[in-house]
C-alpha cells in the first residue's frame, strides 16, 4: 500500500509513551532502522537534513495527497537522495506520520495491538475499540489527532490527504491484520474495514470533538463493551453487502 | 427538553423540498402556527422583527449554548415581547433551526420519518439510516449540515451549541419516537440514543466530509442495509450497558 517506500513495516521511529506494551512492535530491520525523530544528541547536519525532509514531506503531502506524494518527489524538494529519506524515516507511512507530528506510526500500533487476537474471537472488536480510544486520548496523540480531524473538516486539501492515508494505511492494515482477505474478496475486505471506520471515527467525533455527555462520560471499557460487537459484526458478521462487493470471488 | 419554549412540536416553519412525504409532520396548532421563514409577501415591519429575533437568537445560542439561551433572553436582546418570539418561530428548537438556517426542524423530520415503524421491527434501523443520509445529502441541507459540523470541530463554542442541541433535541426525540423509555430507564434510553449517534455521525463524517471512497461510493440503500442492523442493536439489542445505566429501574 505504500509501495514506493519499500513497504517495510516497523521502520518508523520515535514512538513514545501511552499504552506501553501494546504499542510499537512490527518487525524491525537493523539495516533500515531510521535515525529516530526525537532530535536529541544528533549532529546538526543530520538534524538539518532530517528537518528539511520533514518540511518537504509536509508540503508534498499537502499538495499531492497521500497517494500522489512520492519519496522521490519529497527527496527532490529537500535536495537529497531518495535513499536518505528511507534512511531517516523508513517507510512512506512513517514519513507521513512524522510530517504530521504523530508520535506513532498508526499501522504499526494497529498491527501490534491486534496481533494477539483474531476477528471472530470473543472480544476482538472490544479490544480494537479500547486500543483506538486509548491511543486517541493519550496525551501524546490527542491534540495531533484532533488537529488532523479539524483540518480535514475545514480544508478539502487536508481531507484528501487524510482520506487517502486512512484508506491506504489504516484500513489496509486493518484488513490485513484482521485477515479479512482470507474470508472474502479484496472488495469485501475494503468494505468491511470502511464500515469499521464509520463506527470508530463516529466514536472519535462524538466523544472527543463534540463531547456528547453520554459518550464522553462513559469509560473506555464501557464503550468497548457496547461498541465492540458492532465492530465484530462489520469485520466478520453476516452483512448485507452491496452487490458489487459480495459478488466477487474470494481473494 | 425545550421546556422554556412551550414544548409544542410541529410549530416550526418553512420546511422545503427533499424527501417530500416523509418530511414535516408533527402536530400543528393553528393558534401557534408561526409566521413562516420564507420571508415572502410579508410586511416590512414583520420581516424586520423576525430578522431581529433571528439575529438575537444566533448571538444568544453562540454565547450561551443551546441550553443556556432562553426565549426570554433572545426576546430581550431583540427588544420584543417573548410572546412574539413564539409567534414567529414556535419552539426553541424551531428558532434554533431557523437561526442556523436549517430548512427543516430536525425533531419534526425525525418524528415524521420514524412514526411508521418501531425499533425491533425488521428494517427500522435501515429506515433511520436511509432517512438521515437522504436528508443530509439533500441540496437544501447539505451545506448547512457540513457548516455546523465544521464549526463544531473548529470552535469550542460551536461544539457546545451543537452538542447540547444534539443531546436535547435530536437524541431526546429519537429516544421518544423509538419508544426507548418504554423499554428501560431514562439513562438507558439516553445511552442507546447516544450510541446511535456515534454510528450515524461517523457515517456523516466518513461519507460527506472525508469522502472515504468505499463509504462515499456506496448507495444510500446499500449503507442502510449494512449499517441498519447496528442501529437496531443500539436501539433495542442486548447491549453490554455501563453499570450506572443498566442498574436503573425501568421507566
PDB file of N, CA and C in Angstrom, chain A residues 138-221:
ATOM      1  N   UNK A 138      -4.554   9.555  24.415  1.00  0.00           N
ATOM      2  CA  UNK A 138      -3.262   9.692  25.093  1.00  0.00           C
ATOM      3  C   UNK A 138      -2.770  11.126  24.934  1.00  0.00           C
ATOM      4  N   UNK A 139      -2.030  11.585  25.930  1.00  0.00           N
ATOM      5  CA  UNK A 139      -1.526  12.956  25.903  1.00  0.00           C
ATOM      6  C   UNK A 139      -0.736  13.245  24.634  1.00  0.00           C
ATOM      7  N   UNK A 140       0.025  12.246  24.190  1.00  0.00           N
ATOM      8  CA  UNK A 140       0.912  12.482  23.040  1.00  0.00           C
ATOM      9  C   UNK A 140       0.135  12.687  21.759  1.00  0.00           C
ATOM     10  N   UNK A 141      -1.014  11.987  21.657  1.00  0.00           N
ATOM     11  CA  UNK A 141      -1.662  11.949  20.355  1.00  0.00           C
ATOM     12  C   UNK A 141      -2.872  12.854  20.238  1.00  0.00           C
ATOM     13  N   UNK A 142      -3.527  13.121  21.355  1.00  0.00           N
ATOM     14  CA  UNK A 142      -4.846  13.738  21.312  1.00  0.00           C
ATOM     15  C   UNK A 142      -4.891  15.014  20.458  1.00  0.00           C
ATOM     16  N   UNK A 143      -4.005  15.935  20.736  1.00  0.00           N
ATOM     17  CA  UNK A 143      -4.071  17.218  20.009  1.00  0.00           C
ATOM     18  C   UNK A 143      -3.774  17.045  18.526  1.00  0.00           C
ATOM     19  N   UNK A 144      -2.800  16.164  18.226  1.00  0.00           N
ATOM     20  CA  UNK A 144      -2.466  15.937  16.823  1.00  0.00           C
ATOM     21  C   UNK A 144      -3.641  15.302  16.088  1.00  0.00           C
ATOM     22  N   UNK A 145      -4.252  14.329  16.747  1.00  0.00           N
ATOM     23  CA  UNK A 145      -5.387  13.630  16.142  1.00  0.00           C
ATOM     24  C   UNK A 145      -6.534  14.608  15.889  1.00  0.00           C
ATOM     25  N   UNK A 146      -6.827  15.425  16.895  1.00  0.00           N
ATOM     26  CA  UNK A 146      -7.895  16.412  16.724  1.00  0.00           C
ATOM     27  C   UNK A 146      -7.526  17.433  15.654  1.00  0.00           C
ATOM     28  N   UNK A 147      -6.252  17.775  15.600  1.00  0.00           N
ATOM     29  CA  UNK A 147      -5.791  18.718  14.581  1.00  0.00           C
ATOM     30  C   UNK A 147      -5.995  18.168  13.175  1.00  0.00           C
ATOM     31  N   UNK A 148      -5.685  16.887  12.999  1.00  0.00           N
ATOM     32  CA  UNK A 148      -5.882  16.262  11.684  1.00  0.00           C
ATOM     33  C   UNK A 148      -7.360  16.263  11.318  1.00  0.00           C
ATOM     34  N   UNK A 149      -8.187  15.918  12.292  1.00  0.00           N
ATOM     35  CA  UNK A 149      -9.633  15.873  12.069  1.00  0.00           C
ATOM     36  C   UNK A 149     -10.149  17.278  11.725  1.00  0.00           C
ATOM     37  N   UNK A 150      -9.689  18.266  12.471  1.00  0.00           N
ATOM     38  CA  UNK A 150     -10.110  19.652  12.218  1.00  0.00           C
ATOM     39  C   UNK A 150      -9.715  20.104  10.825  1.00  0.00           C
ATOM     40  N   UNK A 151      -8.473  19.836  10.465  1.00  0.00           N
ATOM     41  CA  UNK A 151      -8.023  20.325   9.162  1.00  0.00           C
ATOM     42  C   UNK A 151      -8.777  19.596   8.049  1.00  0.00           C
ATOM     43  N   UNK A 152      -9.086  18.314   8.272  1.00  0.00           N
ATOM     44  CA  UNK A 152      -9.806  17.569   7.227  1.00  0.00           C
ATOM     45  C   UNK A 152     -11.231  18.089   7.062  1.00  0.00           C
ATOM     46  N   UNK A 153     -11.812  18.555   8.160  1.00  0.00           N
ATOM     47  CA  UNK A 153     -13.190  19.025   8.101  1.00  0.00           C
ATOM     48  C   UNK A 153     -13.262  20.412   7.475  1.00  0.00           C
ATOM     49  N   UNK A 154     -12.176  21.165   7.589  1.00  0.00           N
ATOM     50  CA  UNK A 154     -12.225  22.547   7.119  1.00  0.00           C
ATOM     51  C   UNK A 154     -11.498  22.769   5.791  1.00  0.00           C
ATOM     52  N   UNK A 155     -10.621  21.865   5.399  1.00  0.00           N
ATOM     53  CA  UNK A 155      -9.881  22.059   4.157  1.00  0.00           C
ATOM     54  C   UNK A 155     -10.005  20.833   3.270  1.00  0.00           C
ATOM     55  N   UNK A 156     -10.431  21.069   2.033  1.00  0.00           N
ATOM     56  CA  UNK A 156     -10.611  19.963   1.101  1.00  0.00           C
ATOM     57  C   UNK A 156      -9.271  19.269   0.843  1.00  0.00           C
ATOM     58  N   UNK A 157      -8.220  20.052   0.786  1.00  0.00           N
ATOM     59  CA  UNK A 157      -6.875  19.521   0.546  1.00  0.00           C
ATOM     60  C   UNK A 157      -6.480  18.563   1.685  1.00  0.00           C
ATOM     61  N   UNK A 158      -6.722  18.997   2.912  1.00  0.00           N
ATOM     62  CA  UNK A 158      -6.395  18.160   4.060  1.00  0.00           C
ATOM     63  C   UNK A 158      -7.298  16.933   4.106  1.00  0.00           C
ATOM     64  N   UNK A 159      -8.550  17.108   3.667  1.00  0.00           N
ATOM     65  CA  UNK A 159      -9.473  15.972   3.647  1.00  0.00           C
ATOM     66  C   UNK A 159      -8.973  14.893   2.691  1.00  0.00           C
ATOM     67  N   UNK A 160      -8.485  15.332   1.525  1.00  0.00           N
ATOM     68  CA  UNK A 160      -7.960  14.372   0.543  1.00  0.00           C
ATOM     69  C   UNK A 160      -6.790  13.600   1.156  1.00  0.00           C
ATOM     70  N   UNK A 161      -5.898  14.337   1.806  1.00  0.00           N
ATOM     71  CA  UNK A 161      -4.716  13.722   2.391  1.00  0.00           C
ATOM     72  C   UNK A 161      -5.110  12.699   3.456  1.00  0.00           C
ATOM     73  N   UNK A 162      -6.002  13.100   4.348  1.00  0.00           N
ATOM     74  CA  UNK A 162      -6.398  12.202   5.439  1.00  0.00           C
ATOM     75  C   UNK A 162      -7.188  11.007   4.903  1.00  0.00           C
ATOM     76  N   UNK A 163      -8.051  11.281   3.932  1.00  0.00           N
ATOM     77  CA  UNK A 163      -8.842  10.211   3.326  1.00  0.00           C
ATOM     78  C   UNK A 163      -7.925   9.142   2.712  1.00  0.00           C
ATOM     79  N   UNK A 164      -6.934   9.600   1.961  1.00  0.00           N
ATOM     80  CA  UNK A 164      -6.049   8.635   1.304  1.00  0.00           C
ATOM     81  C   UNK A 164      -5.208   7.895   2.327  1.00  0.00           C
ATOM     82  N   UNK A 165      -4.787   8.613   3.352  1.00  0.00           N
ATOM     83  CA  UNK A 165      -3.982   7.961   4.383  1.00  0.00           C
ATOM     84  C   UNK A 165      -4.807   6.911   5.128  1.00  0.00           C
ATOM     85  N   UNK A 166      -6.032   7.277   5.499  1.00  0.00           N
ATOM     86  CA  UNK A 166      -6.884   6.315   6.202  1.00  0.00           C
ATOM     87  C   UNK A 166      -7.177   5.119   5.305  1.00  0.00           C
ATOM     88  N   UNK A 167      -7.542   5.396   4.055  1.00  0.00           N
ATOM     89  CA  UNK A 167      -7.884   4.296   3.139  1.00  0.00           C
ATOM     90  C   UNK A 167      -6.701   3.366   2.928  1.00  0.00           C
ATOM     91  N   UNK A 168      -5.565   3.939   2.607  1.00  0.00           N
ATOM     92  CA  UNK A 168      -4.405   3.114   2.265  1.00  0.00           C
ATOM     93  C   UNK A 168      -3.801   2.461   3.489  1.00  0.00           C
ATOM     94  N   UNK A 169      -3.493   3.297   4.455  1.00  0.00           N
ATOM     95  CA  UNK A 169      -2.657   2.808   5.530  1.00  0.00           C
ATOM     96  C   UNK A 169      -3.478   2.152   6.641  1.00  0.00           C
ATOM     97  N   UNK A 170      -4.431   2.881   7.172  1.00  0.00           N
ATOM     98  CA  UNK A 170      -5.165   2.356   8.329  1.00  0.00           C
ATOM     99  C   UNK A 170      -6.085   1.204   7.923  1.00  0.00           C
ATOM    100  N   UNK A 171      -6.922   1.445   6.913  1.00  0.00           N
ATOM    101  CA  UNK A 171      -7.880   0.403   6.555  1.00  0.00           C
ATOM    102  C   UNK A 171      -7.187  -0.781   5.891  1.00  0.00           C
ATOM    103  N   UNK A 172      -6.150  -0.498   5.127  1.00  0.00           N
ATOM    104  CA  UNK A 172      -5.368  -1.587   4.535  1.00  0.00           C
ATOM    105  C   UNK A 172      -4.754  -2.462   5.619  1.00  0.00           C
ATOM    106  N   UNK A 173      -4.211  -1.807   6.629  1.00  0.00           N
ATOM    107  CA  UNK A 173      -3.613  -2.569   7.735  1.00  0.00           C
ATOM    108  C   UNK A 173      -4.674  -3.353   8.486  1.00  0.00           C
ATOM    109  N   UNK A 174      -5.799  -2.711   8.746  1.00  0.00           N
ATOM    110  CA  UNK A 174      -6.874  -3.394   9.463  1.00  0.00           C
ATOM    111  C   UNK A 174      -7.317  -4.641   8.690  1.00  0.00           C
ATOM    112  N   UNK A 175      -7.494  -4.492   7.394  1.00  0.00           N
ATOM    113  CA  UNK A 175      -7.926  -5.625   6.575  1.00  0.00           C
ATOM    114  C   UNK A 175      -6.894  -6.749   6.639  1.00  0.00           C
ATOM    115  N   UNK A 176      -5.620  -6.366   6.633  1.00  0.00           N
ATOM    116  CA  UNK A 176      -4.563  -7.378   6.650  1.00  0.00           C
ATOM    117  C   UNK A 176      -4.491  -8.062   8.018  1.00  0.00           C
ATOM    118  N   UNK A 177      -4.421  -7.228   9.069  1.00  0.00           N
ATOM    119  CA  UNK A 177      -4.254  -7.789  10.411  1.00  0.00           C
ATOM    120  C   UNK A 177      -5.466  -8.626  10.802  1.00  0.00           C
ATOM    121  N   UNK A 178      -6.638  -8.163  10.415  1.00  0.00           N
ATOM    122  CA  UNK A 178      -7.855  -8.889  10.788  1.00  0.00           C
ATOM    123  C   UNK A 178      -8.105 -10.074   9.854  1.00  0.00           C
ATOM    124  N   UNK A 179      -7.219 -10.251   8.892  1.00  0.00           N
ATOM    125  CA  UNK A 179      -7.346 -11.408   7.998  1.00  0.00           C
ATOM    126  C   UNK A 179      -8.577 -11.356   7.114  1.00  0.00           C
ATOM    127  N   UNK A 180      -9.027 -10.124   6.807  1.00  0.00           N
ATOM    128  CA  UNK A 180     -10.283 -10.008   6.059  1.00  0.00           C
ATOM    129  C   UNK A 180     -10.185 -10.610   4.666  1.00  0.00           C
ATOM    130  N   UNK A 181      -8.993 -10.550   4.083  1.00  0.00           N
ATOM    131  CA  UNK A 181      -8.888 -11.058   2.711  1.00  0.00           C
ATOM    132  C   UNK A 181      -8.847 -12.583   2.672  1.00  0.00           C
ATOM    133  N   UNK A 182      -8.658 -13.186   3.822  1.00  0.00           N
ATOM    134  CA  UNK A 182      -8.760 -14.654   3.853  1.00  0.00           C
ATOM    135  C   UNK A 182     -10.224 -15.091   3.838  1.00  0.00           C
ATOM    136  N   UNK A 183     -11.093 -14.182   4.311  1.00  0.00           N
ATOM    137  CA  UNK A 183     -12.521 -14.526   4.366  1.00  0.00           C
ATOM    138  C   UNK A 183     -13.254 -14.283   3.063  1.00  0.00           C
ATOM    139  N   UNK A 184     -12.825 -13.268   2.336  1.00  0.00           N
ATOM    140  CA  UNK A 184     -13.610 -12.905   1.159  1.00  0.00           C
ATOM    141  C   UNK A 184     -12.759 -12.166   0.147  1.00  0.00           C
ATOM    142  N   UNK A 185     -13.417 -11.491  -0.778  1.00  0.00           N
ATOM    143  CA  UNK A 185     -12.718 -10.777  -1.834  1.00  0.00           C
ATOM    144  C   UNK A 185     -12.010  -9.544  -1.278  1.00  0.00           C
ATOM    145  N   UNK A 186     -11.142  -8.962  -2.068  1.00  0.00           N
ATOM    146  CA  UNK A 186     -10.490  -7.706  -1.712  1.00  0.00           C
ATOM    147  C   UNK A 186     -11.544  -6.608  -1.517  1.00  0.00           C
ATOM    148  N   UNK A 187     -12.530  -6.579  -2.409  1.00  0.00           N
ATOM    149  CA  UNK A 187     -13.578  -5.552  -2.299  1.00  0.00           C
ATOM    150  C   UNK A 187     -14.362  -5.711  -1.000  1.00  0.00           C
ATOM    151  N   UNK A 188     -14.616  -6.952  -0.618  1.00  0.00           N
ATOM    152  CA  UNK A 188     -15.338  -7.173   0.627  1.00  0.00           C
ATOM    153  C   UNK A 188     -14.498  -6.745   1.833  1.00  0.00           C
ATOM    154  N   UNK A 189     -13.218  -7.055   1.790  1.00  0.00           N
ATOM    155  CA  UNK A 189     -12.316  -6.655   2.884  1.00  0.00           C
ATOM    156  C   UNK A 189     -12.298  -5.132   3.024  1.00  0.00           C
ATOM    157  N   UNK A 190     -12.217  -4.453   1.898  1.00  0.00           N
ATOM    158  CA  UNK A 190     -12.227  -2.978   1.902  1.00  0.00           C
ATOM    159  C   UNK A 190     -13.511  -2.439   2.496  1.00  0.00           C
ATOM    160  N   UNK A 191     -14.620  -3.047   2.086  1.00  0.00           N
ATOM    161  CA  UNK A 191     -15.925  -2.575   2.553  1.00  0.00           C
ATOM    162  C   UNK A 191     -16.068  -2.800   4.052  1.00  0.00           C
ATOM    163  N   UNK A 192     -15.676  -3.970   4.510  1.00  0.00           N
ATOM    164  CA  UNK A 192     -15.779  -4.267   5.950  1.00  0.00           C
ATOM    165  C   UNK A 192     -14.904  -3.316   6.768  1.00  0.00           C
ATOM    166  N   UNK A 193     -13.688  -3.090   6.320  1.00  0.00           N
ATOM    167  CA  UNK A 193     -12.789  -2.190   7.053  1.00  0.00           C
ATOM    168  C   UNK A 193     -13.356  -0.767   7.078  1.00  0.00           C
ATOM    169  N   UNK A 194     -13.948  -0.344   5.964  1.00  0.00           N
ATOM    170  CA  UNK A 194     -14.520   1.009   5.900  1.00  0.00           C
ATOM    171  C   UNK A 194     -15.707   1.145   6.845  1.00  0.00           C
ATOM    172  N   UNK A 195     -16.484   0.073   6.988  1.00  0.00           N
ATOM    173  CA  UNK A 195     -17.618   0.133   7.920  1.00  0.00           C
ATOM    174  C   UNK A 195     -17.111   0.273   9.360  1.00  0.00           C
ATOM    175  N   UNK A 196     -16.010  -0.387   9.669  1.00  0.00           N
ATOM    176  CA  UNK A 196     -15.399  -0.209  10.987  1.00  0.00           C
ATOM    177  C   UNK A 196     -15.011   1.262  11.175  1.00  0.00           C
ATOM    178  N   UNK A 197     -14.499   1.869  10.105  1.00  0.00           N
ATOM    179  CA  UNK A 197     -14.109   3.286  10.181  1.00  0.00           C
ATOM    180  C   UNK A 197     -15.308   4.183  10.457  1.00  0.00           C
ATOM    181  N   UNK A 198     -16.465   3.862   9.864  1.00  0.00           N
ATOM    182  CA  UNK A 198     -17.641   4.717  10.116  1.00  0.00           C
ATOM    183  C   UNK A 198     -17.973   4.710  11.607  1.00  0.00           C
ATOM    184  N   UNK A 199     -17.841   3.548  12.239  1.00  0.00           N
ATOM    185  CA  UNK A 199     -18.157   3.468  13.664  1.00  0.00           C
ATOM    186  C   UNK A 199     -17.057   4.100  14.522  1.00  0.00           C
ATOM    187  N   UNK A 200     -15.811   3.814  14.206  1.00  0.00           N
ATOM    188  CA  UNK A 200     -14.715   4.282  15.052  1.00  0.00           C
ATOM    189  C   UNK A 200     -14.550   5.799  14.970  1.00  0.00           C
ATOM    190  N   UNK A 201     -14.646   6.348  13.752  1.00  0.00           N
ATOM    191  CA  UNK A 201     -14.488   7.798  13.631  1.00  0.00           C
ATOM    192  C   UNK A 201     -15.695   8.527  14.211  1.00  0.00           C
ATOM    193  N   UNK A 202     -16.842   7.889  14.184  1.00  0.00           N
ATOM    194  CA  UNK A 202     -18.016   8.476  14.831  1.00  0.00           C
ATOM    195  C   UNK A 202     -17.851   8.529  16.338  1.00  0.00           C
ATOM    196  N   UNK A 203     -17.191   7.518  16.861  1.00  0.00           N
ATOM    197  CA  UNK A 203     -16.900   7.495  18.292  1.00  0.00           C
ATOM    198  C   UNK A 203     -15.924   8.641  18.628  1.00  0.00           C
ATOM    199  N   UNK A 204     -14.927   8.823  17.776  1.00  0.00           N
ATOM    200  CA  UNK A 204     -13.974   9.921  17.991  1.00  0.00           C
ATOM    201  C   UNK A 204     -14.673  11.274  17.917  1.00  0.00           C
ATOM    202  N   UNK A 205     -15.536  11.433  16.918  1.00  0.00           N
ATOM    203  CA  UNK A 205     -16.224  12.707  16.726  1.00  0.00           C
ATOM    204  C   UNK A 205     -17.141  13.032  17.905  1.00  0.00           C
ATOM    205  N   UNK A 206     -17.932  12.064  18.326  1.00  0.00           N
ATOM    206  CA  UNK A 206     -18.907  12.341  19.386  1.00  0.00           C
ATOM    207  C   UNK A 206     -18.251  12.447  20.756  1.00  0.00           C
ATOM    208  N   UNK A 207     -17.174  11.694  20.971  1.00  0.00           N
ATOM    209  CA  UNK A 207     -16.531  11.696  22.285  1.00  0.00           C
ATOM    210  C   UNK A 207     -15.502  12.814  22.424  1.00  0.00           C
ATOM    211  N   UNK A 208     -14.639  12.950  21.436  1.00  0.00           N
ATOM    212  CA  UNK A 208     -13.503  13.869  21.580  1.00  0.00           C
ATOM    213  C   UNK A 208     -13.782  15.255  21.024  1.00  0.00           C
ATOM    214  N   UNK A 209     -14.571  15.337  19.986  1.00  0.00           N
ATOM    215  CA  UNK A 209     -14.813  16.648  19.371  1.00  0.00           C
ATOM    216  C   UNK A 209     -16.092  17.270  19.911  1.00  0.00           C
ATOM    217  N   UNK A 210     -17.214  16.583  19.728  1.00  0.00           N
ATOM    218  CA  UNK A 210     -18.477  17.152  20.202  1.00  0.00           C
ATOM    219  C   UNK A 210     -18.610  17.018  21.713  1.00  0.00           C
ATOM    220  N   UNK A 211     -18.065  15.946  22.259  1.00  0.00           N
ATOM    221  CA  UNK A 211     -18.213  15.728  23.697  1.00  0.00           C
ATOM    222  C   UNK A 211     -19.651  15.488  24.112  1.00  0.00           C
ATOM    223  N   UNK A 212     -20.380  14.681  23.340  1.00  0.00           N
ATOM    224  CA  UNK A 212     -21.742  14.328  23.767  1.00  0.00           C
ATOM    225  C   UNK A 212     -21.645  13.713  25.158  1.00  0.00           C
ATOM    226  N   UNK A 213     -22.412  14.229  26.117  1.00  0.00           N
ATOM    227  CA  UNK A 213     -22.203  13.853  27.521  1.00  0.00           C
ATOM    228  C   UNK A 213     -22.138  12.349  27.771  1.00  0.00           C
ATOM    229  N   UNK A 214     -23.095  11.609  27.220  1.00  0.00           N
ATOM    230  CA  UNK A 214     -23.132  10.172  27.498  1.00  0.00           C
ATOM    231  C   UNK A 214     -21.900   9.460  26.942  1.00  0.00           C
ATOM    232  N   UNK A 215     -21.492   9.871  25.746  1.00  0.00           N
ATOM    233  CA  UNK A 215     -20.352   9.208  25.107  1.00  0.00           C
ATOM    234  C   UNK A 215     -19.048   9.630  25.788  1.00  0.00           C
ATOM    235  N   UNK A 216     -18.947  10.923  26.102  1.00  0.00           N
ATOM    236  CA  UNK A 216     -17.731  11.423  26.749  1.00  0.00           C
ATOM    237  C   UNK A 216     -17.639  10.943  28.193  1.00  0.00           C
ATOM    238  N   UNK A 217     -18.796  10.690  28.800  1.00  0.00           N
ATOM    239  CA  UNK A 217     -18.807  10.310  30.204  1.00  0.00           C
ATOM    240  C   UNK A 217     -18.564   8.829  30.453  1.00  0.00           C
ATOM    241  N   UNK A 218     -18.739   8.014  29.416  1.00  0.00           N
ATOM    242  CA  UNK A 218     -18.532   6.572  29.593  1.00  0.00           C
ATOM    243  C   UNK A 218     -17.042   6.273  29.653  1.00  0.00           C
ATOM    244  N   UNK A 219     -16.682   5.179  30.289  1.00  0.00           N
ATOM    245  CA  UNK A 219     -15.273   4.786  30.318  1.00  0.00           C
ATOM    246  C   UNK A 219     -14.916   4.090  29.009  1.00  0.00           C
ATOM    247  N   UNK A 220     -13.627   4.006  28.750  1.00  0.00           N
ATOM    248  CA  UNK A 220     -13.158   3.306  27.552  1.00  0.00           C
ATOM    249  C   UNK A 220     -13.670   1.868  27.555  1.00  0.00           C
ATOM    250  N   UNK A 221     -13.614   1.222  28.705  1.00  0.00           N
ATOM    251  CA  UNK A 221     -14.070  -0.175  28.777  1.00  0.00           C
ATOM    252  C   UNK A 221     -15.570  -0.303  28.529  1.00  0.00           C
TER     253      UNK A 221
END
